[in-house]
Amino acid sequence: VADISCGSTMCVARKNDSTAVSWGWFNATGVDLTDIADISCGGNACVARRNDGTAVAWGNNHYGGDASDVDLTDVADISCGGYAC
């Protein structure tokens, strides 16, 4: 394991092979967690930045888990805190 980030309801770990796994109340079922460069969790949502500069978010939709209407390309840095990302 290269990095771990936890919020109040979930955690994500980035492995040395650039894949990630998530567990807890809002796991990342159906989320592609490959080629991961960075991870961050808030209270109810997590975000992962890939090596190609794209990012993916999951968790409680009210706190940043549903980022389907947000452009998550060309992302340089990620951060979550409190309840949201």
mmCIF file of C-alpha atoms in Angstrom:
data_model
loop_
_atom_site.group_PDB
_atom_site.id
_atom_site.type_symbol
_atom_site.label_atom_id
_atom_site.label_comp_id
_atom_site.label_asym_id
_atom_site.label_seq_id
_atom_site.Cartn_x
_atom_site.Cartn_y
_atom_site.Cartn_z
ATOM 1 C CA VAL A 1 0.000 0.000 0.000
ATOM 2 C CA ALA A 2 1.388 3.375 -1.073
ATOM 3 C CA ASP A 3 -1.275 5.673 0.460
ATOM 4 C CA ILE A 4 -4.498 5.526 2.492
ATOM 5 C CA SER A 5 -7.193 8.154 2.932
ATOM 6 C CA CYS A 6 -10.293 7.838 5.129
ATOM 7 C CA GLY A 7 -13.408 9.880 5.738
ATOM 8 C CA SER A 8 -16.038 9.279 8.372
ATOM 9 C CA THR A 9 -17.863 6.584 6.374
ATOM 10 C CA MET A 10 -15.328 5.130 3.917
ATOM 11 C CA CYS A 11 -11.666 4.593 3.070
ATOM 12 C CA VAL A 12 -9.566 4.207 -0.060
ATOM 13 C CA ALA A 13 -6.069 2.744 -0.412
ATOM 14 C CA ARG A 14 -3.734 3.300 -3.357
ATOM 15 C CA LYS A 15 -1.534 0.292 -4.006
ATOM 16 C CA ASN A 16 2.044 0.334 -5.279
ATOM 17 C CA ASP A 17 0.812 -0.906 -8.682
ATOM 18 C CA SER A 18 -1.311 2.290 -9.128
ATOM 19 C CA THR A 19 -4.625 0.540 -8.508
ATOM 20 C CA ALA A 20 -6.880 1.464 -5.606
ATOM 21 C CA VAL A 21 -9.477 -0.252 -3.435
ATOM 22 C CA SER A 22 -12.278 1.307 -1.426
ATOM 23 C CA TRP A 23 -14.314 0.013 1.498
ATOM 24 C CA GLY A 24 -16.889 1.247 3.947
ATOM 25 C CA TRP A 25 -20.394 2.612 3.682
ATOM 26 C CA PHE A 26 -19.971 3.983 0.134
ATOM 27 C CA ASN A 27 -17.603 1.632 -1.654
ATOM 28 C CA ALA A 28 -16.448 2.157 -5.222
ATOM 29 C CA THR A 29 -18.537 -0.551 -6.882
ATOM 30 C CA GLY A 30 -18.407 0.041 -10.617
ATOM 31 C CA VAL A 31 -15.709 2.738 -10.387
ATOM 32 C CA ASP A 32 -12.531 2.141 -12.417
ATOM 33 C CA LEU A 33 -9.699 2.534 -9.902
ATOM 34 C CA THR A 34 -6.736 1.809 -12.163
ATOM 35 C CA ASP A 35 -3.756 4.014 -13.070
ATOM 36 C CA ILE A 36 -4.304 6.039 -9.865
ATOM 37 C CA ALA A 37 -1.810 8.775 -8.941
ATOM 38 C CA ASP A 38 -3.510 10.367 -5.901
ATOM 39 C CA ILE A 39 -6.461 9.760 -3.547
ATOM 40 C CA SER A 40 -8.453 11.822 -1.059
ATOM 41 C CA CYS A 41 -11.547 11.197 1.103
ATOM 42 C CA GLY A 42 -13.868 13.592 2.864
ATOM 43 C CA GLY A 43 -16.572 12.625 5.312
ATOM 44 C CA ASN A 44 -18.883 11.009 2.760
ATOM 45 C CA ALA A 45 -17.084 11.026 -0.595
ATOM 46 C CA CYS A 46 -13.736 10.142 -2.133
ATOM 47 C CA VAL A 47 -11.916 11.245 -5.263
ATOM 48 C CA ALA A 48 -9.030 9.642 -7.143
ATOM 49 C CA ARG A 49 -6.802 11.356 -9.726
ATOM 50 C CA ARG A 50 -5.397 9.195 -12.475
ATOM 51 C CA ASN A 51 -1.945 9.525 -14.018
ATOM 52 C CA ASP A 52 -3.534 10.901 -17.215
ATOM 53 C CA GLY A 53 -5.026 13.882 -15.318
ATOM 54 C CA THR A 54 -8.607 12.631 -15.179
ATOM 55 C CA ALA A 55 -10.364 12.083 -11.873
ATOM 56 C CA VAL A 56 -13.248 10.020 -10.550
ATOM 57 C CA ALA A 57 -15.424 10.593 -7.472
ATOM 58 C CA TRP A 58 -17.743 8.280 -5.545
ATOM 59 C CA GLY A 59 -19.703 8.184 -2.317
ATOM 60 C CA ASN A 60 -22.754 10.077 -1.094
ATOM 61 C CA ASN A 61 -24.143 12.039 -4.035
ATOM 62 C CA HIS A 62 -24.998 15.031 -1.827
ATOM 63 C CA TYR A 63 -21.345 15.431 -0.763
ATOM 64 C CA GLY A 64 -19.384 15.104 -4.009
ATOM 65 C CA GLY A 65 -19.923 11.420 -4.770
ATOM 66 C CA ASP A 66 -21.758 12.140 -8.017
ATOM 67 C CA ALA A 67 -19.478 14.238 -10.170
ATOM 68 C CA SER A 68 -21.172 13.287 -13.442
ATOM 69 C CA ASP A 69 -21.946 16.937 -14.277
ATOM 70 C CA VAL A 70 -18.408 18.163 -13.468
ATOM 71 C CA ASP A 71 -15.495 18.189 -15.933
ATOM 72 C CA LEU A 72 -12.863 16.034 -14.244
ATOM 73 C CA THR A 73 -10.226 16.211 -16.972
ATOM 74 C CA ASP A 74 -6.838 17.932 -16.811
ATOM 75 C CA VAL A 75 -6.895 17.745 -12.978
ATOM 76 C CA ALA A 76 -3.640 18.811 -11.307
ATOM 77 C CA ASP A 77 -4.531 18.221 -7.636
ATOM 78 C CA ILE A 78 -7.354 16.828 -5.511
ATOM 79 C CA SER A 79 -8.498 17.447 -1.964
ATOM 80 C CA CYS A 80 -11.456 16.506 0.218
ATOM 81 C CA GLY A 81 -12.336 17.715 3.663
ATOM 82 C CA GLY A 82 -15.262 17.950 6.036
ATOM 83 C CA TYR A 83 -18.162 16.239 4.322
ATOM 84 C CA ALA A 84 -17.345 16.815 0.669
ATOM 85 C CA CYS A 85 -14.771 16.772 -2.102
#
